[in-house]
XYZ file of C-alpha atoms in Angstrom:
675
model
C -42.244 100.742 -193.306
C -42.381 96.911 -193.608
C -46.164 97.291 -193.815
C -46.828 97.319 -197.614
C -49.454 100.054 -197.325
C -46.836 102.357 -195.778
C -44.683 102.334 -198.909
C -47.749 102.479 -201.162
C -49.069 105.509 -199.218
C -45.699 107.290 -199.488
C -45.670 106.734 -203.286
C -49.308 107.885 -203.469
C -48.519 111.105 -201.532
C -45.502 111.801 -203.752
C -47.835 111.464 -206.743
C -50.254 114.021 -205.266
C -47.365 116.435 -204.686
C -46.096 115.919 -208.268
C -49.576 116.499 -209.686
C -50.021 119.635 -207.579
C -46.737 121.349 -208.462
C -45.945 120.020 -211.967
C -49.528 120.239 -213.353
C -48.927 117.551 -216.012
C -51.074 117.000 -219.102
C -54.068 114.839 -218.011
C -54.179 112.805 -221.257
C -50.486 111.891 -220.912
C -50.925 110.903 -217.237
C -54.029 108.752 -217.868
C -52.299 107.035 -220.799
C -49.246 106.310 -218.661
C -51.500 105.025 -215.869
C -53.134 102.489 -218.192
C -49.738 101.338 -219.497
C -48.283 100.918 -215.994
C -51.438 99.093 -214.868
C -50.888 96.463 -217.590
C -47.196 96.186 -216.600
C -48.356 95.700 -212.989
C -50.738 92.871 -214.028
C -48.091 91.185 -216.194
C -45.400 91.390 -213.462
C -47.872 89.930 -210.954
C -48.618 86.830 -213.039
C -44.971 86.373 -214.013
C -43.795 86.527 -210.392
C -46.864 85.358 -208.432
C -45.030 82.250 -207.229
C -41.941 84.232 -206.213
C -41.606 84.945 -202.482
C -42.261 88.666 -201.962
C -43.352 88.880 -205.649
C -39.895 90.097 -206.808
C -38.384 93.502 -207.501
C -40.282 94.173 -210.759
C -43.661 93.626 -209.163
C -42.633 95.914 -206.281
C -41.425 98.686 -208.583
C -44.556 98.480 -210.748
C -46.704 98.638 -207.580
C -45.022 101.811 -206.318
C -45.027 103.463 -209.742
C -48.719 102.594 -210.115
C -49.394 104.104 -206.654
C -47.488 107.217 -207.682
C -49.562 107.614 -210.859
C -52.799 107.003 -208.935
C -51.709 109.908 -206.700
C -51.132 112.130 -209.756
C -54.482 111.206 -211.330
C -56.312 111.645 -208.009
C -54.934 115.179 -207.776
C -55.968 115.911 -211.390
C -59.481 114.476 -210.950
C -60.060 116.539 -207.786
C -58.681 119.781 -209.243
C -61.735 121.702 -210.413
C -59.849 123.855 -212.925
C -59.190 120.733 -215.054
C -62.954 120.249 -215.516
C -64.278 121.769 -218.764
C -67.443 122.877 -216.965
C -65.479 124.971 -214.447
C -66.060 128.730 -214.661
C -62.328 129.400 -215.107
C -62.758 128.349 -218.752
C -65.214 131.211 -219.324
C -62.952 134.235 -219.888
C -65.904 136.577 -220.528
C -67.064 136.526 -216.905
C -63.668 137.968 -215.858
C -63.934 140.852 -218.349
C -67.508 142.145 -218.143
C -70.585 141.647 -215.885
C -72.682 138.513 -216.472
C -75.828 137.028 -214.909
C -74.637 134.370 -212.446
C -76.799 131.807 -210.677
C -75.134 130.688 -207.444
C -75.941 128.670 -204.306
C -74.682 129.623 -200.833
C -72.612 126.736 -199.433
C -71.023 128.154 -196.265
C -70.880 131.364 -194.267
C -67.342 132.606 -193.572
C -66.042 135.009 -190.960
C -67.054 138.526 -191.960
C -64.470 141.209 -192.737
C -64.742 144.779 -191.457
C -66.832 145.762 -194.459
C -68.309 142.622 -196.038
C -70.344 139.535 -195.285
C -68.448 136.647 -196.870
C -69.658 133.280 -198.171
C -68.420 130.285 -200.115
C -70.846 129.872 -203.045
C -71.247 127.345 -205.844
C -71.802 128.533 -209.413
C -74.683 126.851 -211.303
C -75.065 129.040 -214.412
C -73.276 131.888 -216.145
C -75.823 133.412 -218.489
C -77.778 130.518 -219.994
C -74.948 127.953 -219.801
C -74.275 125.543 -216.940
C -70.989 125.927 -215.089
C -69.481 124.584 -211.877
C -66.971 125.802 -209.314
C -66.583 127.543 -205.969
C -66.174 131.291 -205.411
C -66.034 133.748 -202.514
C -69.097 136.021 -202.432
C -68.598 139.450 -200.783
C -71.628 141.583 -199.868
C -71.224 145.002 -198.165
C -72.602 145.053 -194.625
C -74.476 148.293 -195.178
C -76.464 146.903 -198.126
C -78.220 144.002 -196.369
C -79.863 143.728 -192.976
C -79.674 139.945 -192.870
C -77.318 137.150 -193.828
C -78.025 134.255 -196.195
C -78.469 130.688 -195.007
C -76.844 127.680 -196.653
C -78.800 126.529 -199.709
C -80.049 130.002 -200.715
C -80.119 130.414 -204.511
C -79.123 133.869 -205.809
C -79.047 135.508 -209.236
C -76.423 138.225 -209.401
C -75.268 140.485 -212.204
C -71.563 140.866 -211.656
C -68.025 140.123 -212.749
C -65.596 137.614 -211.245
C -62.146 138.712 -210.079
C -59.174 136.361 -210.092
C -56.931 136.293 -207.025
C -54.065 138.759 -207.035
C -50.529 137.981 -205.992
C -49.454 139.473 -202.632
C -48.859 143.222 -202.937
C -45.771 143.062 -200.732
C -42.877 140.604 -200.266
C -43.117 137.706 -197.784
C -46.815 138.288 -197.171
C -49.349 135.490 -196.750
C -50.539 134.456 -200.229
C -54.304 134.369 -199.681
C -54.927 133.672 -203.367
C -52.793 130.504 -203.272
C -54.560 129.454 -200.060
C -57.956 129.756 -201.781
C -56.727 127.934 -204.908
C -55.765 124.963 -202.705
C -59.429 124.911 -201.681
C -60.532 124.972 -205.362
C -61.674 128.605 -205.107
C -60.322 130.578 -208.062
C -62.233 133.870 -207.965
C -64.242 136.341 -205.875
C -67.512 138.128 -206.598
C -68.465 141.520 -205.132
C -72.180 142.375 -205.198
C -74.438 145.107 -203.789
C -78.042 144.595 -202.695
C -79.526 145.981 -205.923
C -77.545 143.430 -207.982
C -79.019 140.431 -206.113
C -82.237 138.521 -206.812
C -83.109 135.967 -204.130
C -84.907 132.814 -205.252
C -87.795 131.514 -203.161
C -86.495 127.958 -203.639
C -83.657 126.448 -201.593
C -81.155 123.769 -202.554
C -81.770 121.172 -199.846
C -78.722 118.924 -199.672
C -76.621 117.527 -196.820
C -74.944 120.925 -196.337
C -78.339 122.631 -196.032
C -79.638 120.226 -193.371
C -76.351 120.348 -191.449
C -76.490 124.157 -191.412
C -80.169 124.194 -190.386
C -79.439 121.773 -187.561
C -76.586 123.970 -186.285
C -78.668 127.156 -186.634
C -81.586 125.660 -184.675
C -79.250 124.752 -181.801
C -77.794 128.267 -181.684
C -81.258 129.868 -181.936
C -82.688 127.740 -179.107
C -79.748 128.569 -176.823
C -80.056 132.285 -177.621
C -83.779 132.139 -176.750
C -82.903 130.872 -173.271
C -80.512 133.778 -172.639
C -77.177 132.013 -173.217
C -74.517 134.773 -173.087
C -73.443 135.715 -176.633
C -69.662 135.719 -175.961
C -69.733 132.291 -174.292
C -72.119 130.932 -176.933
C -69.738 131.855 -179.763
C -66.912 129.973 -178.021
C -69.225 127.020 -177.270
C -70.208 126.760 -180.939
C -66.502 126.746 -181.884
C -65.612 124.102 -179.276
C -68.443 121.710 -180.064
C -69.239 122.433 -183.718
C -66.069 124.045 -185.067
C -67.841 127.261 -186.158
C -65.469 130.170 -185.446
C -67.176 132.815 -187.600
C -68.614 134.877 -184.752
C -65.796 134.757 -182.193
C -64.276 138.178 -181.538
C -60.682 138.793 -182.726
C -59.659 139.557 -179.118
C -60.702 136.095 -177.879
C -58.988 134.358 -180.814
C -55.810 136.352 -180.079
C -55.942 135.262 -176.412
C -56.203 131.589 -177.413
C -53.310 132.035 -179.873
C -51.071 133.681 -177.290
C -51.906 131.036 -174.679
C -51.134 128.211 -177.136
C -54.719 126.922 -177.049
C -56.118 128.052 -180.403
C -56.290 124.418 -181.550
C -59.233 123.733 -179.222
C -61.361 126.239 -181.192
C -61.126 123.974 -184.247
C -62.811 120.597 -183.905
C -60.036 118.014 -184.248
C -58.776 114.696 -182.863
C -58.937 116.006 -179.289
C -62.663 116.682 -179.594
C -63.505 113.473 -181.517
C -61.507 111.517 -178.896
C -63.722 112.957 -176.152
C -66.840 112.017 -178.158
C -65.579 108.444 -178.638
C -64.797 108.056 -174.916
C -68.208 109.460 -173.967
C -70.111 107.190 -176.377
C -68.069 104.185 -175.178
C -68.989 105.021 -171.578
C -72.701 105.340 -172.425
C -72.710 101.986 -174.258
C -71.035 100.023 -171.430
C -74.316 98.397 -170.224
C -74.729 96.643 -173.601
C -73.290 93.111 -173.249
C -70.145 92.175 -175.181
C -71.848 89.452 -177.197
C -71.375 89.193 -180.951
C -74.603 91.130 -181.609
C -73.886 93.518 -178.740
C -70.450 94.407 -180.123
C -71.902 94.966 -183.588
C -74.621 97.206 -182.135
C -72.011 99.194 -180.173
C -69.912 99.605 -183.303
C -72.848 100.818 -185.409
C -73.986 103.296 -182.727
C -70.414 104.601 -182.319
C -69.861 105.069 -186.062
C -73.260 106.749 -186.459
C -72.525 109.042 -183.486
C -69.147 110.077 -184.906
C -70.674 110.660 -188.355
C -73.538 112.718 -186.933
C -71.077 114.816 -184.964
C -69.134 115.383 -188.198
C -72.324 116.587 -189.906
C -73.162 118.914 -187.003
C -69.644 120.356 -187.163
C -70.149 121.208 -190.834
C -67.889 118.502 -192.354
C -64.823 120.722 -191.980
C -61.491 119.165 -193.075
C -60.273 118.738 -189.487
C -63.553 117.026 -188.554
C -63.533 114.661 -191.553
C -59.983 113.447 -190.935
C -60.536 113.028 -187.174
C -63.837 111.157 -187.630
C -62.168 108.890 -190.214
C -59.219 108.179 -187.914
C -61.302 107.363 -184.835
C -63.783 105.337 -186.887
C -60.930 102.953 -187.739
C -59.893 102.841 -184.081
C -63.498 102.054 -183.097
C -63.756 99.264 -185.702
C -60.563 97.645 -184.416
C -61.624 98.036 -180.773
C -65.135 96.611 -181.127
C -64.003 93.701 -183.292
C -61.518 92.824 -180.513
C -58.584 92.765 -182.910
C -55.175 94.166 -182.148
C -54.883 97.526 -183.822
C -51.475 98.732 -184.917
C -52.029 102.452 -184.466
C -49.440 103.359 -187.117
C -51.289 101.233 -189.672
C -54.559 102.863 -188.621
C -53.049 106.309 -189.199
C -51.774 105.256 -192.636
C -55.140 103.815 -193.673
C -56.934 107.006 -192.572
C -54.391 109.199 -194.401
C -54.678 107.102 -197.564
C -58.490 107.116 -197.605
C -58.802 110.827 -196.780
C -56.346 111.823 -199.521
C -57.936 109.418 -201.996
C -61.211 111.345 -201.689
C -59.774 114.808 -200.951
C -56.093 115.163 -201.965
C -56.104 118.932 -201.309
C -56.132 118.150 -197.557
C -52.432 117.265 -197.907
C -51.655 120.984 -198.333
C -53.900 122.047 -195.435
C -51.882 123.293 -192.444
C -54.375 121.773 -190.005
C -54.065 118.357 -191.672
C -50.271 118.453 -191.425
C -50.239 119.629 -187.795
C -52.877 117.082 -186.712
C -51.087 114.051 -188.089
C -47.632 115.197 -186.987
C -48.969 115.815 -183.453
C -50.719 112.431 -183.412
C -47.610 110.607 -184.628
C -45.359 112.196 -181.982
C -47.888 111.529 -179.202
C -47.949 107.848 -180.147
C -44.201 107.566 -180.726
C -42.570 109.990 -178.290
C -45.011 110.206 -175.339
C -44.387 106.627 -174.076
C -40.667 107.416 -173.904
C -41.329 110.607 -171.929
C -43.695 108.837 -169.518
C -40.879 106.473 -168.430
C -38.772 109.374 -167.118
C -40.856 109.582 -163.929
C -43.502 107.338 -162.353
C -45.436 109.382 -159.750
C -47.347 107.411 -157.098
C -50.141 109.928 -156.562
C -53.070 109.681 -159.011
C -53.249 113.473 -159.216
C -49.569 113.667 -160.107
C -50.002 110.811 -162.591
C -52.795 112.764 -164.277
C -50.761 116.001 -164.412
C -47.667 114.130 -165.618
C -49.758 112.439 -168.325
C -51.059 115.803 -169.561
C -47.533 117.239 -169.530
C -45.976 114.363 -171.480
C -48.729 114.290 -174.103
C -48.591 118.070 -174.452
C -44.792 118.093 -174.661
C -44.706 115.283 -177.246
C -47.274 117.044 -179.441
C -45.567 120.415 -179.047
C -42.097 119.048 -179.872
C -43.510 117.334 -182.959
C -45.383 120.367 -184.254
C -42.900 123.041 -183.119
C -40.832 123.300 -186.358
C -43.981 123.204 -188.512
C -45.732 125.832 -186.350
C -42.749 128.189 -186.481
C -42.446 127.649 -190.247
C -46.077 128.669 -190.861
C -46.750 131.164 -188.058
C -43.269 132.409 -186.987
C -44.201 132.450 -183.295
C -44.132 130.170 -180.256
C -46.378 130.364 -177.137
C -43.997 129.802 -174.225
C -46.757 129.027 -171.693
C -48.407 126.152 -173.575
C -47.498 123.774 -170.678
C -49.360 125.903 -168.159
C -52.287 126.302 -170.541
C -52.712 122.550 -171.027
C -52.522 121.769 -167.313
C -55.120 124.465 -166.594
C -57.654 123.831 -169.348
C -57.592 120.110 -170.246
C -59.539 118.999 -167.108
C -62.058 121.802 -167.659
C -62.227 121.041 -171.378
C -63.132 117.403 -170.650
C -66.110 118.597 -168.596
C -67.086 121.203 -171.230
C -66.996 118.705 -174.128
C -69.144 116.082 -172.409
C -71.649 118.601 -171.025
C -71.587 120.588 -174.272
C -72.540 117.619 -176.463
C -75.468 116.836 -174.129
C -76.635 120.490 -174.119
C -76.343 120.779 -177.923
C -78.327 117.571 -178.478
C -81.071 118.735 -176.095
C -81.075 122.190 -177.699
C -81.648 120.586 -181.107
C -84.908 119.223 -179.610
C -85.776 122.695 -178.271
C -85.262 121.487 -174.715
C -82.749 123.665 -172.842
C -82.742 122.828 -169.110
C -81.368 125.571 -166.867
C -79.498 123.060 -164.646
C -77.348 122.001 -167.616
C -76.992 125.175 -169.682
C -75.862 127.442 -166.838
C -72.980 125.179 -165.700
C -72.018 124.897 -169.397
C -72.077 128.686 -169.836
C -70.138 129.323 -166.592
C -67.487 126.713 -167.451
C -66.828 128.437 -170.799
C -66.703 131.792 -168.996
C -63.998 130.443 -166.657
C -62.180 128.842 -169.601
C -62.029 132.237 -171.347
C -60.811 133.901 -168.148
C -58.038 131.324 -167.655
C -56.896 131.683 -171.278
C -57.051 135.491 -171.052
C -54.936 135.465 -167.877
C -52.244 133.226 -169.405
C -52.257 135.233 -172.646
C -51.689 138.462 -170.690
C -48.059 137.398 -170.107
C -47.019 138.499 -173.591
C -43.338 138.458 -172.655
C -43.485 134.642 -172.889
C -44.701 134.740 -176.503
C -41.775 134.549 -178.905
C -42.779 136.304 -182.131
C -41.305 136.965 -185.569
C -39.009 133.919 -185.692
C -37.231 133.641 -189.091
C -37.592 130.106 -190.460
C -37.460 128.495 -193.906
C -37.968 125.063 -195.485
C -34.292 124.054 -195.102
C -34.366 124.784 -191.384
C -37.681 122.933 -191.120
C -36.176 119.777 -192.638
C -32.957 119.966 -190.577
C -34.835 120.487 -187.287
C -37.066 117.467 -187.934
C -33.984 115.414 -188.786
C -32.454 116.399 -185.428
C -35.620 115.754 -183.400
C -36.127 112.301 -184.949
C -32.425 111.410 -184.577
C -32.395 112.241 -180.850
C -35.662 110.392 -180.123
C -34.286 107.295 -181.896
C -31.078 107.637 -179.846
C -32.871 107.917 -176.487
C -35.096 104.925 -177.288
C -32.082 102.634 -177.556
C -28.777 104.524 -177.035
C -25.659 103.360 -178.866
C -22.606 104.980 -180.437
C -23.930 104.816 -184.018
C -27.197 106.573 -183.113
C -25.320 109.182 -181.061
C -23.097 109.895 -184.079
C -26.148 110.389 -186.305
C -27.748 112.698 -183.707
C -24.587 114.826 -183.455
C -24.318 114.964 -187.267
C -27.901 116.240 -187.356
C -26.895 119.142 -185.063
C -24.000 119.931 -187.407
C -26.528 119.864 -190.278
C -28.588 122.585 -188.572
C -25.451 124.685 -188.106
C -24.477 124.226 -191.775
C -27.987 125.237 -192.878
C -27.773 128.365 -190.695
C -24.314 129.269 -192.041
C -25.331 128.634 -195.675
C -28.524 130.621 -195.251
C -26.625 133.533 -193.675
C -24.038 133.465 -196.463
C -26.798 133.664 -199.106
C -28.497 136.526 -197.285
C -25.225 138.453 -197.003
C -24.751 138.236 -200.792
C -28.092 139.918 -201.477
C -28.736 143.615 -202.094
C -32.122 145.083 -202.971
C -34.118 148.309 -202.944
C -37.887 148.057 -202.446
C -40.957 150.274 -202.800
C -43.897 148.727 -200.928
C -47.590 149.017 -201.668
C -49.014 150.709 -198.550
C -52.268 152.687 -198.653
C -51.831 156.435 -198.041
C -48.180 155.947 -197.084
C -44.764 155.629 -198.661
C -42.486 152.844 -197.446
C -39.031 152.236 -198.935
C -36.298 149.872 -197.744
C -32.713 149.363 -198.772
C -31.126 146.041 -197.803
C -27.478 145.049 -197.822
C -27.217 141.480 -196.557
C -29.190 141.249 -193.305
C -29.108 144.998 -192.585
C -32.107 147.060 -193.634
C -32.493 150.840 -193.834
C -36.025 152.272 -193.788
C -37.146 155.438 -195.585
C -40.624 156.608 -194.583
C -42.672 159.560 -193.322
C -42.757 160.759 -189.696
C -45.842 158.740 -188.666
C -44.096 155.442 -189.444
C -40.646 156.507 -188.234
C -41.940 157.625 -184.828
C -43.884 154.422 -184.237
C -42.354 152.110 -181.619
C -43.388 149.016 -183.573
C -42.435 148.077 -187.112
C -45.138 148.267 -189.767
C -46.684 144.796 -190.420
C -45.553 144.879 -194.055
C -42.003 145.722 -193.024
C -41.963 143.135 -190.228
C -42.976 140.362 -192.649
C -40.116 141.375 -194.932
C -37.569 141.393 -192.081
C -38.653 137.951 -190.847
C -38.742 136.459 -194.343
C -35.217 137.669 -195.110
C -33.596 136.956 -191.716
C -32.845 140.667 -191.451
C -32.854 143.421 -188.847
C -33.750 147.089 -189.127
C -30.643 149.110 -188.322
C -31.509 152.571 -189.700
C -34.557 154.831 -190.054
C -34.499 157.954 -192.176
C -36.988 160.450 -193.501
C -37.636 160.174 -197.237
C -35.197 162.187 -199.340
C -35.728 163.603 -202.810
C -32.759 161.744 -204.257
C -31.461 158.256 -203.402
C -28.739 156.110 -204.936
C -28.628 152.309 -205.152
C -26.029 150.238 -207.049
C -25.300 153.007 -209.528
C -28.975 153.902 -210.056
C -30.154 157.433 -209.337
C -33.680 157.538 -207.852
C -35.673 160.790 -207.879
C -38.660 161.003 -205.506
C -41.376 163.604 -206.160
C -43.924 164.020 -203.340
C -46.976 166.276 -202.814
C -44.746 169.399 -202.742
C -43.807 168.689 -206.379
C -40.316 170.135 -205.805
C -37.425 168.490 -207.653
C -34.131 169.471 -209.309
C -34.705 170.179 -213.002
C -31.453 168.634 -214.206
C -31.358 165.465 -212.084
C -31.610 162.919 -214.976
C -32.702 159.968 -212.777
C -32.786 156.303 -213.727
C -35.956 155.773 -211.665
C -38.712 158.310 -211.008
C -40.827 157.558 -207.904
C -44.111 159.466 -207.503
C -45.658 159.674 -204.015
C -48.494 161.524 -202.238
C -50.272 162.484 -205.537
C -48.085 165.436 -206.648
C -49.786 167.956 -208.955
C -47.324 167.890 -211.837
C -47.369 167.787 -215.618
C -45.849 164.330 -215.968
C -45.485 164.498 -219.751
C -43.263 167.588 -219.430
C -41.226 165.935 -216.642
C -40.697 162.819 -218.743
C -39.532 164.893 -221.716
C -37.052 166.800 -219.537
C -35.755 164.041 -217.213
C -36.125 160.945 -219.444
C -36.178 158.299 -216.638
C -35.870 154.613 -217.501
C -38.978 153.730 -215.461
C -41.707 155.523 -213.491
C -42.964 154.001 -210.217
C -46.134 155.120 -208.382
C -46.750 153.740 -204.876
C -49.965 153.277 -202.859
C -49.971 156.833 -201.487
C -51.253 158.186 -204.821
C -54.889 158.487 -205.917
C -55.926 155.825 -208.412
C -57.474 158.337 -210.809
C -54.242 160.287 -211.174
C -52.282 157.052 -211.658
C -54.417 156.247 -214.726
C -53.453 159.619 -216.238
C -49.772 158.980 -215.464
C -49.953 155.554 -217.098
C -51.253 157.102 -220.342
C -48.469 159.731 -220.243
C -45.825 157.018 -219.847
C -47.281 154.983 -222.705
C -47.015 158.029 -224.978
C -43.342 158.431 -224.075
C -42.765 154.627 -224.224
C -41.498 154.597 -220.659
C -42.448 151.630 -218.404
C -44.949 152.503 -215.668
C -45.125 150.430 -212.468
C -48.117 151.009 -210.170
C -47.702 149.114 -206.886
C -51.489 149.024 -206.481
C -51.779 147.137 -209.776
C -48.531 145.146 -209.991
C -47.463 144.926 -206.354
C -44.164 146.047 -204.812
C -41.315 147.323 -206.981
C -37.904 145.746 -206.447
C -34.478 146.776 -207.712
C -31.636 144.319 -207.163
């Protein structure tokens, strides 16, 4: 932290976070930035002869860095731009003619081809912005390539909030990527332009497609090819869900996304190839230029994904320091790469991959040397295995709290996975880059492609074997932000203690353990104070829970009750609320919760005529005259869950509006909660 850029980067990151969550007025922020900039200049000249420039210059520097972070976030947030399609409310209300360009193909869903597309025009006016384009699989026999220009008559749909509690918020995830809407289009709504938008994304996609096409021509097995494309180029769109699940369970899913591990292999390989060039002044400069060009070209081939950009940036700085023969403080290199990446793309800060990559890298640099001193094996084989273990353990310890926070699971066999696949992965990466480069020239020699294909086959088999031991995969771990912070405090405190043990550091480490216990106790106390009754939005089913503290009772139909596993929606709720399911019951016609009487009418349409409920829940599309029921029972609110037909829910909504009774459709508004 004595490095000035460290403190400046921290202030800059805090500014990005403030701009992201507070969403301040841009005019106010830019005005404040100009004012603070003048204060910064004045404080510099007033204190330029003062050693360390004085406290006022320091404060103005950090405040200026903070405001630069806020303005960077504002400038790179598309919704602030007046030309962004979010400022055209008409396109969200009725169909318009949209001119769009395909930017990137995404992984298809069960029913749709999916793309990221850029908007050029809405009607006759120019607009900008990114959307998700969904096209039914049965309406087109081919997919679109990057750069294809389409004219579509359609309407944009804003992202909905999650329909059920504690679910992954896909809409928020897309907003972080500056995607604010989705477009659904059938074949008859699409006009394909004969022209293509030929930019860097187009040529990168064409280059990747030609490699894949040339390998397919030579009979490269489809399953292995999909994994090869993910390993070398970071394209996971065509990998089967079963293979991705195996890599997740084995703790190796990170190798399917091009990251620092892959760029590190590329750097080592290029360095090895360039060894014959003499280390003269011109020779070093030539080596540096070739290395930087190679890393950049690899980034283009891999589609300029966020993980690729940050890894290429990081290793480019390492290469510059190495070839200029200057001592490189790796922590400073990390900070410079973080600062530059966020300066040009601040949204990366909220990307899970970005966070995991830098945390893993930091702990490898900081913690691995300490682990390596525990044992010094004499055998080179043991040294190699011990090196893999210590690096893997350091990275896993560093990313463990963050991984559990985001994914709520932990692969127990990650040690075994790393020992088994890292040597093979080294061979695959080096051979794979050579094969891909030759394939781009339409030269695919059998003596190289077959070993490459077989090595990926064996890699998949090893991962599948390790993943088959599902009993070692710890799933559904409850974890929140307070636990995340307290666990990192404890990990850092103990590493600092073991680096240079003394009584003061031991005291801090033990206090950190007490902090975790206090967080657990406080969290449990808060949970025990809570009581809530929930109706979930589940298609063709009714799911109701009643929670008192951490104990949950489930009310559902026989198909859910007889299942050995909890429904995914229910499991997310249990994990998110640190709760356990302790009772399962079949749905009753009448329930009571905190003095509220709840009447449930199902497809049988049988109910007591004089029940006078506070809440009326309609399930399984009962054939009833709702207006008459409302006049007789006079409930305070009517709730319709996802088991009802949408058409009948529209009729019910009109009936409730006539009687001035609130109507809550879980399909439209999400889950209903009573607490």
